[in-house]
Tab-separated table of C-alpha atoms and ligand atoms in Angstrom:
chain	number	residue	atom	x	y	z
C	22	MET	CA	-5.160	-16.069	13.932
C	23	LEU	CA	-8.640	-14.355	14.212
C	24	SER	CA	-10.198	-17.081	16.193
C	25	GLY	CA	-12.286	-15.669	19.085
C	26	LYS	CA	-11.740	-12.034	17.997
C	27	HIS	CA	-14.637	-9.718	17.804
C	28	ILE	CA	-14.768	-7.192	14.967
C	29	LEU	CA	-17.284	-4.355	14.865
C	30	LEU	CA	-17.734	-3.830	11.195
C	31	ILE	CA	-19.248	-0.497	10.040
C	32	VAL	CA	-20.421	-0.677	6.450
C	33	GLY	CA	-20.592	2.725	4.820
C	34	GLY	CA	-22.429	3.770	1.695
C	35	GLY	CA	-20.470	3.124	-1.463
C	36	ILE	CA	-20.466	0.729	-4.312
C	37	ALA	CA	-17.672	-1.126	-2.535
C	38	ALA	CA	-20.184	-2.079	0.183
C	39	TYR	CA	-20.729	-5.401	-1.731
C	40	LYS	CA	-17.100	-6.360	-0.888
C	41	ALA	CA	-17.973	-5.913	2.693
C	42	LEU	CA	-20.122	-9.112	2.372
C	43	ASP	CA	-17.021	-11.094	1.242
C	44	LEU	CA	-15.043	-9.487	4.057
C	45	ILE	CA	-17.556	-10.786	6.600
C	46	ARG	CA	-17.316	-14.167	5.050
C	47	ARG	CA	-13.557	-14.220	5.160
C	48	LEU	CA	-13.498	-12.964	8.776
C	49	ARG	CA	-15.893	-15.643	9.922
C	50	GLU	CA	-14.009	-18.384	8.057
C	51	ARG	CA	-11.044	-17.378	10.216
C	52	GLY	CA	-13.047	-17.756	13.363
C	53	ALA	CA	-13.796	-14.058	14.058
C	54	GLU	CA	-17.175	-12.776	15.392
C	55	VAL	CA	-18.539	-9.946	13.357
C	56	THR	CA	-21.072	-7.418	14.687
C	57	PRO	CA	-22.243	-5.440	11.650
C	58	VAL	CA	-23.429	-1.852	11.662
C	59	LEU	CA	-25.004	-0.500	8.372
C	60	THR	CA	-25.118	3.173	7.886
C	61	ARG	CA	-28.219	4.621	6.324
C	62	ALA	CA	-26.212	5.091	2.984
C	63	GLY	CA	-24.694	1.616	3.304
C	64	GLY	CA	-28.291	0.221	3.484
C	65	GLU	CA	-28.805	1.637	-0.142
C	66	PHE	CA	-26.053	-0.612	-1.474
C	67	VAL	CA	-26.426	-4.009	0.474
C	68	THR	CA	-29.428	-5.122	2.324
C	69	PRO	CA	-29.503	-5.729	6.153
C	70	LEU	CA	-30.758	-9.274	5.374
C	71	SER	CA	-27.612	-10.241	3.387
C	72	VAL	CA	-25.278	-8.622	6.020
C	73	SER	CA	-26.887	-10.317	8.875
C	74	ALA	CA	-27.164	-13.672	7.126
C	75	LEU	CA	-23.321	-13.638	6.553
C	76	ALA	CA	-22.517	-12.260	9.981
C	77	GLY	CA	-24.961	-14.726	11.620
C	78	ARG	CA	-26.213	-12.005	13.859
C	79	LYS	CA	-28.340	-8.897	14.008
C	80	VAL	CA	-27.385	-5.800	12.048
C	81	PHE	CA	-27.424	-2.541	13.957
C	82	SER	CA	-28.287	0.555	12.038
C	83	ASP	CA	-30.269	3.086	14.040
C	84	LEU	CA	-29.039	5.043	17.074
C	85	TRP	CA	-32.604	5.680	18.228
C	86	ASP	CA	-33.886	2.208	17.963
C	87	LEU	CA	-35.035	1.544	21.542
C	88	THR	CA	-34.950	-2.196	21.154
C	89	ASP	CA	-31.226	-1.910	20.215
C	90	GLU	CA	-30.605	0.273	23.240
C	91	ALA	CA	-32.395	-2.245	25.401
C	92	GLU	CA	-30.417	-5.153	23.993
C	93	MET	CA	-26.987	-3.297	23.926
C	94	GLY	CA	-26.273	0.398	24.338
C	95	HIS	CA	-23.995	2.083	21.840
C	96	ILE	CA	-21.241	2.555	24.378
C	97	GLN	CA	-21.263	-1.193	25.082
C	98	LEU	CA	-21.496	-2.046	21.394
C	99	SER	CA	-18.374	0.092	20.760
C	100	ARG	CA	-16.279	-1.318	23.538
C	101	ALA	CA	-17.286	-5.061	23.268
C	102	ALA	CA	-15.166	-5.360	20.070
C	103	ASP	CA	-11.401	-6.007	19.776
C	104	LEU	CA	-11.219	-3.835	16.748
C	105	VAL	CA	-13.511	-1.424	14.828
C	106	VAL	CA	-13.300	-1.724	11.099
C	107	VAL	CA	-15.001	0.780	8.683
C	108	ALA	CA	-15.358	-0.802	5.190
C	109	PRO	CA	-16.096	0.940	2.879
C	110	CYS	CA	-15.128	4.229	4.621
C	111	THR	CA	-16.608	7.023	2.465
C	112	ALA	CA	-15.246	10.507	2.241
C	113	ASP	CA	-18.234	11.590	4.419
C	114	LEU	CA	-17.516	9.094	7.117
C	115	MET	CA	-13.809	10.190	7.113
C	116	ALA	CA	-15.021	13.800	7.464
C	117	LYS	CA	-17.370	12.936	10.346
C	118	MET	CA	-14.612	10.958	12.119
C	119	ALA	CA	-12.120	13.749	11.631
C	120	GLY	CA	-14.572	16.333	12.822
C	121	GLY	CA	-15.828	14.266	15.800
C	122	HIS	CA	-19.373	14.136	14.738
C	123	ALA	CA	-21.800	11.873	16.532
C	124	ASP	CA	-25.136	12.221	14.660
C	125	ASP	CA	-26.030	8.539	13.747
C	126	LEU	CA	-25.126	5.146	15.118
C	127	ALA	CA	-21.861	4.667	13.115
C	128	SER	CA	-20.317	7.993	14.015
C	129	THR	CA	-21.449	7.710	17.657
C	130	LEU	CA	-19.766	4.323	17.896
C	131	LEU	CA	-16.575	5.645	16.412
C	132	MET	CA	-16.564	8.501	18.961
C	133	ALA	CA	-17.395	6.272	21.849
C	134	THR	CA	-15.075	3.369	21.210
C	135	ASP	CA	-11.880	2.777	23.249
C	136	LYS	CA	-10.545	0.315	20.634
C	137	ARG	CA	-8.365	0.778	17.652
C	138	VAL	CA	-10.089	1.713	14.388
C	139	LEU	CA	-9.086	0.532	10.913
C	140	ILE	CA	-10.555	2.282	7.943
C	141	ALA	CA	-10.753	0.966	4.299
C	142	PRO	CA	-11.407	4.188	2.347
C	143	ALA	CA	-13.371	3.949	-0.984
C	144	MET	CA	-14.405	6.862	-3.028
C	145	ASN	CA	-14.021	8.583	-6.408
C	146	VAL	CA	-10.344	9.410	-7.191
C	147	ARG	CA	-11.012	13.228	-7.150
C	148	MET	CA	-12.636	12.927	-3.729
C	149	TRP	CA	-9.705	10.971	-2.508
C	150	GLU	CA	-7.371	13.496	-3.805
C	151	HIS	CA	-9.352	16.478	-2.580
C	152	PRO	CA	-7.499	18.648	-0.093
C	153	ALA	CA	-10.278	18.102	2.422
C	154	THR	CA	-9.912	14.323	2.313
C	155	ARG	CA	-6.098	14.727	2.544
C	156	ARG	CA	-6.547	16.947	5.670
C	157	ASN	CA	-9.072	14.370	7.140
C	158	LEU	CA	-6.740	11.479	6.521
C	159	ALA	CA	-3.848	13.242	8.137
C	160	THR	CA	-6.030	14.156	11.186
C	161	LEU	CA	-7.174	10.518	11.495
C	162	THR	CA	-3.725	8.920	11.142
C	163	GLY	CA	-2.543	11.505	13.764
C	164	ASP	CA	-5.315	10.207	16.031
C	165	GLY	CA	-3.979	6.738	15.646
C	166	VAL	CA	-6.679	5.533	13.144
C	167	LEU	CA	-5.117	2.727	10.882
C	168	ALA	CA	-5.864	2.794	7.227
C	169	VAL	CA	-5.749	0.007	4.476
C	170	GLY	CA	-5.904	1.064	0.850
C	171	PRO	CA	-7.374	2.536	-1.231
C	172	ASN	CA	-5.935	0.875	-4.311
C	173	ALA	CA	-5.418	2.370	-7.726
C	174	GLY	CA	-7.526	0.941	-10.617
C	175	ASP	CA	-10.571	1.193	-12.712
C	176	MET	CA	-13.498	2.606	-10.739
C	177	ALA	CA	-17.190	2.057	-10.825
C	178	CYS	CA	-17.606	5.755	-11.829
C	179	GLY	CA	-15.448	5.164	-15.051
C	180	GLU	CA	-12.528	7.026	-13.775
C	181	PHE	CA	-9.023	5.490	-12.990
C	182	GLY	CA	-6.712	6.092	-10.034
C	183	PRO	CA	-6.519	5.632	-6.308
C	184	GLY	CA	-9.924	5.325	-4.634
C	185	ARG	CA	-10.835	1.650	-4.989
C	186	MET	CA	-11.332	-0.094	-1.626
C	187	ALA	CA	-8.667	-2.581	-0.737
C	188	GLU	CA	-9.493	-6.247	-1.436
C	189	PRO	CA	-11.130	-8.154	1.294
C	190	LEU	CA	-7.991	-10.271	1.875
C	191	GLU	CA	-5.927	-7.170	2.119
C	192	ILE	CA	-8.235	-5.971	4.748
C	193	VAL	CA	-8.117	-9.326	6.612
C	194	ALA	CA	-4.244	-8.916	6.580
C	195	ALA	CA	-4.597	-5.394	8.020
C	196	ILE	CA	-6.934	-6.586	10.694
C	197	ASP	CA	-4.510	-9.497	11.632
C	198	ALA	CA	-1.720	-6.899	11.840
C	199	ALA	CA	-3.792	-4.512	13.981
C	200	LEU	CA	-4.796	-7.205	16.368
C	201	ASP	CA	-1.571	-9.339	16.699
C	202	GLY	CA	0.990	-7.078	15.489
C	203	GLY	CA	1.209	-9.266	12.424
C	204	PRO	CA	3.955	-11.693	11.333
C	205	LEU	CA	6.367	-8.834	10.554
C	206	ALA	CA	5.826	-7.130	13.960
C	207	GLY	CA	9.246	-6.010	15.277
C	208	ARG	CA	10.871	-6.210	11.803
C	209	HIS	CA	12.284	-3.232	9.994
C	210	VAL	CA	11.954	-3.494	6.146
C	211	LEU	CA	13.394	-0.969	3.725
C	212	VAL	CA	11.708	-0.340	0.362
C	213	THR	CA	12.909	1.842	-2.461
C	214	SER	CA	10.462	3.008	-4.961
C	215	GLY	CA	9.668	5.341	-7.921
C	216	PRO	CA	11.861	6.866	-10.557
C	217	THR	CA	14.941	9.053	-9.872
C	218	HIS	CA	15.453	12.402	-11.455
C	219	GLU	CA	19.027	13.189	-12.621
C	220	PRO	CA	19.522	16.867	-12.983
C	221	ILE	CA	20.901	18.354	-16.345
C	222	ASP	CA	20.702	21.878	-14.913
C	223	PRO	CA	18.533	23.435	-12.213
C	224	VAL	CA	15.333	23.204	-14.305
C	225	ARG	CA	15.865	20.044	-16.549
C	226	TYR	CA	16.320	16.449	-15.535
C	227	ILE	CA	16.531	12.837	-16.997
C	228	ALA	CA	13.730	10.591	-15.662
C	229	ASN	CA	11.929	7.384	-16.509
C	230	ARG	CA	8.297	6.202	-16.643
C	231	SER	CA	8.096	4.467	-13.203
C	232	SER	CA	4.939	5.532	-11.257
C	233	GLY	CA	6.046	4.006	-8.001
C	234	ALA	CA	2.754	2.061	-7.861
C	235	GLN	CA	4.374	-1.331	-7.094
C	236	GLY	CA	6.828	-0.129	-4.523
C	237	THR	CA	4.081	1.840	-2.835
C	238	ALA	CA	1.770	-1.120	-2.690
C	239	LEU	CA	4.659	-3.332	-1.416
C	240	ALA	CA	5.389	-0.791	1.350
C	241	ARG	CA	1.768	-0.778	2.403
C	242	ALA	CA	1.471	-4.602	2.286
C	243	LEU	CA	4.607	-4.925	4.542
C	244	ALA	CA	3.213	-2.288	7.000
C	245	ASP	CA	-0.108	-4.152	7.012
C	246	LEU	CA	1.819	-7.258	8.194
C	247	GLY	CA	3.189	-5.170	11.065
C	248	ALA	CA	6.652	-4.187	9.712
C	249	ARG	CA	8.204	-0.877	10.407
C	250	VAL	CA	8.790	0.315	6.918
C	251	THR	CA	11.310	2.894	5.787
C	252	PHE	CA	10.098	4.034	2.327
C	253	VAL	CA	12.771	5.731	0.212
C	254	THR	CA	10.981	7.131	-2.696
C	255	GLY	CA	12.017	9.161	-5.775
C	256	PRO	CA	9.512	11.475	-7.335
C	257	ALA	CA	6.662	9.059	-7.850
C	258	SER	CA	3.262	9.845	-9.363
C	259	VAL	CA	1.326	7.952	-6.726
C	260	PRO	CA	1.262	9.290	-3.093
C	261	PRO	CA	3.290	7.306	-0.545
C	262	PRO	CA	1.209	4.903	1.675
C	263	GLN	CA	0.048	5.804	5.189
C	264	GLY	CA	1.878	4.258	8.212
C	265	VAL	CA	5.378	4.206	6.804
C	266	ASP	CA	8.498	6.386	7.415
C	267	VAL	CA	8.784	8.263	4.130
C	268	VAL	CA	12.172	9.583	2.913
C	269	ALA	CA	11.736	11.588	-0.230
C	270	VAL	CA	14.698	11.776	-2.638
C	271	GLU	CA	15.385	13.014	-6.203
C	272	SER	CA	18.544	11.446	-7.538
C	273	ALA	CA	20.222	8.016	-7.349
C	274	ALA	CA	23.076	9.482	-5.270
C	275	GLU	CA	20.462	10.821	-2.766
C	276	MET	CA	18.633	7.469	-2.765
C	277	LEU	CA	21.878	5.517	-1.931
C	278	ALA	CA	22.597	7.981	0.898
C	279	ALA	CA	19.049	7.568	2.255
C	280	VAL	CA	19.183	3.798	2.081
C	281	GLU	CA	22.528	3.592	3.847
C	282	GLY	CA	21.075	5.994	6.416
C	283	ALA	CA	18.156	3.752	7.041
C	284	LEU	CA	20.135	0.593	7.648
C	285	PRO	CA	20.171	-1.761	9.532
C	286	ALA	CA	17.128	-3.594	8.274
C	287	ASP	CA	15.936	-7.134	8.365
C	288	ALA	CA	14.962	-7.059	4.710
C	289	ALA	CA	15.394	-4.569	1.903
C	290	VAL	CA	13.346	-4.485	-1.314
C	291	PHE	CA	14.576	-2.407	-4.253
C	292	ALA	CA	11.551	-1.548	-6.268
C	293	ALA	CA	12.891	1.819	-7.506
C	294	ALA	CA	13.605	2.378	-11.235
C	295	VAL	CA	16.934	4.014	-10.506
C	296	ALA	CA	18.483	5.852	-13.413
C	297	ASP	CA	21.564	4.035	-14.701
C	298	TRP	CA	23.218	7.296	-15.619
C	299	ARG	CA	23.484	10.864	-14.422
C	300	VAL	CA	24.806	13.860	-16.162
C	301	ALA	CA	28.473	14.309	-15.374
C	302	GLY	CA	29.006	17.869	-14.101
C	303	ALA	CA	25.340	19.008	-14.180
C	304	SER	CA	25.267	22.715	-14.824
C	305	ALA	CA	24.713	24.939	-11.824
C	306	GLN	CA	22.951	27.543	-14.067
C	307	LYS	CA	20.225	26.987	-16.606
C	308	ILE	CA	21.842	25.946	-19.900
C	309	LYS	CA	20.960	28.652	-22.423
C	310	LYS	CA	20.181	28.099	-26.203
C	311	GLY	CA	22.366	29.556	-28.921
C	312	ALA	CA	25.774	30.204	-27.637
C	313	GLY	CA	28.190	27.390	-28.546
C	314	GLY	CA	25.604	25.243	-30.582
C	315	LEU	CA	23.846	22.289	-29.118
C	316	PRO	CA	24.758	21.375	-25.602
C	317	ARG	CA	26.650	18.035	-25.239
C	318	LEU	CA	25.648	15.993	-22.223
C	319	GLU	CA	28.238	13.624	-20.847
C	320	LEU	CA	26.940	10.818	-18.743
C	321	ALA	CA	28.421	9.060	-15.746
C	322	GLU	CA	27.331	5.773	-14.250
C	323	ASN	CA	25.211	5.925	-11.066
C	324	PRO	CA	25.944	3.760	-8.142
C	325	ASP	CA	23.974	0.541	-8.133
C	326	ILE	CA	22.170	0.809	-4.898
C	327	LEU	CA	20.816	-2.808	-4.765
C	328	ALA	CA	24.292	-4.265	-5.565
C	329	THR	CA	25.952	-1.949	-2.941
C	330	VAL	CA	23.638	-3.222	-0.188
C	331	ALA	CA	23.563	-6.887	-1.361
C	332	GLN	CA	27.276	-7.054	-1.450
C	333	ARG	CA	27.928	-5.391	2.011
C	334	THR	CA	30.056	-7.601	4.200
C	335	GLU	CA	28.784	-5.943	7.341
C	336	GLY	CA	25.099	-5.125	8.185
C	337	ARG	CA	23.647	-6.675	5.058
C	338	PRO	CA	19.941	-7.194	5.474
C	339	ARG	CA	19.026	-10.900	5.966
C	340	LEU	CA	16.941	-10.797	2.832
C	341	VAL	CA	17.736	-8.499	-0.126
C	342	VAL	CA	15.236	-8.478	-2.988
C	343	GLY	CA	15.674	-6.673	-6.246
C	344	PHE	CA	13.299	-6.076	-9.128
C	345	ALA	CA	14.292	-6.550	-12.784
C	346	ALA	CA	12.506	-4.490	-15.418
C	347	GLU	CA	13.175	-6.317	-18.732
C	348	THR	CA	11.753	-6.114	-22.242
C	349	GLU	CA	13.027	-9.497	-23.618
C	350	THR	CA	14.215	-12.947	-22.473
C	351	VAL	CA	12.883	-11.775	-19.022
C	352	VAL	CA	13.756	-14.850	-16.933
C	353	ALA	CA	17.312	-15.305	-18.388
C	354	HIS	CA	18.143	-11.712	-17.921
C	355	ALA	CA	16.688	-11.555	-14.397
C	356	THR	CA	18.454	-14.734	-13.323
C	357	ALA	CA	21.817	-13.339	-14.560
C	358	LYS	CA	20.964	-10.036	-12.765
C	359	ARG	CA	20.380	-11.924	-9.446
C	360	ALA	CA	23.872	-13.480	-9.714
C	361	ARG	CA	25.519	-10.233	-10.864
C	362	LYS	CA	24.049	-8.046	-8.164
C	363	GLY	CA	24.333	-10.676	-5.262
C	364	CYS	CA	20.715	-10.323	-4.117
C	365	ASP	CA	18.646	-13.128	-2.739
C	366	TRP	CA	15.524	-12.799	-4.744
C	367	ILE	CA	14.747	-10.979	-7.985
C	368	VAL	CA	11.097	-10.127	-8.972
C	369	ALA	CA	11.137	-9.980	-12.676
C	370	ASN	CA	8.649	-8.234	-14.860
C	371	ASP	CA	8.141	-7.675	-18.499
C	372	VAL	CA	7.965	-3.842	-18.981
C	373	SER	CA	7.549	-3.881	-22.756
C	374	PRO	CA	4.937	-1.251	-23.762
C	375	GLY	CA	2.450	-3.812	-24.924
C	376	THR	CA	2.155	-5.262	-21.358
C	377	GLY	CA	0.797	-1.952	-19.861
C	378	ILE	CA	2.763	-2.881	-16.675
C	379	MET	CA	4.908	0.292	-16.342
C	380	GLY	CA	2.599	2.907	-14.996
C	381	GLY	CA	-0.410	0.513	-15.076
C	382	ALA	CA	-2.423	-1.077	-12.185
C	383	GLU	CA	-1.479	-4.688	-12.838
C	384	ASN	CA	1.680	-6.698	-12.740
C	385	ALA	CA	2.820	-10.190	-13.960
C	386	VAL	CA	5.979	-11.205	-12.195
C	387	THR	CA	8.365	-14.127	-11.958
C	388	LEU	CA	9.977	-14.588	-8.618
C	389	ILE	CA	13.558	-15.822	-9.028
C	390	THR	CA	15.247	-17.255	-6.038
C	391	ALA	CA	18.170	-19.786	-5.418
C	392	ASP	CA	15.568	-22.556	-6.090
C	393	GLY	CA	14.601	-21.339	-9.584
C	394	ALA	CA	11.890	-19.272	-11.289
C	395	GLU	CA	8.259	-19.170	-10.210
C	396	ASP	CA	5.695	-17.551	-12.538
C	397	TRP	CA	2.916	-15.719	-10.560
C	398	PRO	CA	-0.345	-14.994	-12.366
C	399	ARG	CA	-1.084	-11.527	-13.595
C	400	ALA	CA	-2.878	-9.624	-10.800
C	401	SER	CA	-3.342	-6.092	-9.409
C	402	LYS	CA	-0.181	-4.537	-8.078
C	403	ALA	CA	-1.775	-4.685	-4.589
C	404	GLU	CA	-2.275	-8.409	-4.847
C	405	VAL	CA	1.272	-8.946	-6.092
C	406	ALA	CA	2.460	-6.817	-3.225
C	407	ALA	CA	0.329	-8.842	-0.575
C	408	ARG	CA	1.820	-12.087	-1.991
C	409	LEU	CA	5.455	-10.804	-1.830
C	410	ALA	CA	4.997	-9.367	1.583
C	411	ALA	CA	3.659	-12.734	2.795
C	412	ARG	CA	6.715	-14.519	1.206
C	413	ILE	CA	9.079	-11.986	2.914
C	414	ALA	CA	7.318	-12.659	6.284
C	415	GLU	CA	7.697	-16.388	5.673
C	416	ALA	CA	11.423	-16.021	4.858
C	417	LEU	CA	12.227	-13.934	7.872
C	418	GLY	CA	10.443	-16.479	9.986
G	525	CTP	N1	18.965	-0.679	-9.047
G	525	CTP	C1	19.599	0.064	-8.147
G	525	CTP	N2	20.513	1.038	-8.447
G	525	CTP	C2	20.745	1.243	-9.781
G	525	CTP	C3	20.108	0.528	-10.738
G	525	CTP	C4	19.248	-0.465	-10.390
G	525	CTP	O1	19.423	-0.179	-6.930
G	525	CTP	N3	21.652	2.177	-10.020
G	525	CTP	C5	18.110	-1.822	-8.642
G	525	CTP	C6	16.583	-1.597	-9.063
G	525	CTP	O2	15.964	-0.995	-7.939
G	525	CTP	C7	16.148	-3.020	-9.260
G	525	CTP	C8	17.372	-3.721	-9.736
G	525	CTP	O3	18.494	-2.977	-9.277
G	525	CTP	O4	15.778	-3.665	-7.964
G	525	CTP	C9	17.402	-4.004	-11.271
G	525	CTP	O5	17.090	-2.838	-11.956
G	525	CTP	P1	16.983	-2.840	-13.486
G	525	CTP	O6	16.801	-1.401	-14.080
G	525	CTP	O7	16.118	-3.914	-14.033
G	525	CTP	O8	18.447	-3.230	-13.843
G	525	CTP	P2	19.752	-2.493	-14.177
G	525	CTP	O9	20.664	-2.759	-13.102
G	525	CTP	O10	19.530	-1.065	-14.594
G	525	CTP	O11	20.291	-3.347	-15.410
G	525	CTP	P3	19.950	-3.263	-16.970
G	525	CTP	O12	19.897	-1.772	-17.265
G	525	CTP	O13	21.182	-3.877	-17.563
G	525	CTP	O14	18.687	-3.935	-17.229
């Protein structure tokens, strides 16, 4: 799909720069031409020689290099490409882009280009979550800059959380989507994610341990393939992805209303860990200690959002995918759940505490379809998401 496409790849300074080498290889395997630009900081992590050897062409790094200007001016360099990709994109590069700086070759190219720009941010988790980076990201996406990642996981600095650069294949998928619209262009996909909070009174609620990480990764992967994604999320602990329509809800009842409001969709994926029960007649005032002994909470069953949508006679999405969080006899329970709820596929995972899956960075799933059960190898939630998104694209044709 990338045959004959020309990518201007800016490699920023970060430990993830080594992954840019693999990215160049993957792009060239797919027939793309890659013109590499190495920032001064990028050159501290990978050598110009390895970058140019993989790209099969000269590396540009200095704005003031007269030979470069004689060969190709920076304006021409920024316009000759079909897409400008910044990987890794550091916090500093994001700040420069958001602020419109042009004091070195990379920032000047980014200012001068008339092509779309895709960034793959990579930085320490605190830097990623810093209000300045959040502001810069909002400015950049408002300017039409596309972003892929970062993913959550163990980081080179020893911390854990979002900040790790997207994997080369995820970046390739995002490049594909940016250039071609991607295999899901024109499709609307609905994703539910995160836990729900069921109120006991105005200050207390019943919740569960879902982080929303898998649903978030999936929404991002679907958007990377070009889908218009409506992301209905409960109060998750990971931020929603860029480039999707976010509908934030608290309770199962609100989630059902948001889902029904977002239909029609070509496909719907229910990754949320919806509370099965709510407190019947939640108190309008804070329940006080003392008077009348211990409070008694009466529970009522919540609507099953997946089953409600899967069993619609009118306006049912063509593909309805559920998740099954199980702690024992995973495949048997999930297969029964698929039949009971009337969905097309179930993505089953073992959420026993020993697996570290719930709230963790990895997932090991079994995909259950009408044809049977398929075990997928344990992988990062981003990789599981990319694989599932690709299957959804295949199924929608
Ligand atoms: N689900 C839903 N609405 C609910 C409960 C679950 O949409 N009220 C969806 C989840 O998003 C998931 C699937 O149903 O896609 C299965 O969720 P899971 O918690 O595994 O199953 P339950 O229906 O809760 O069944 P059980 O508690 O018996 O395991």
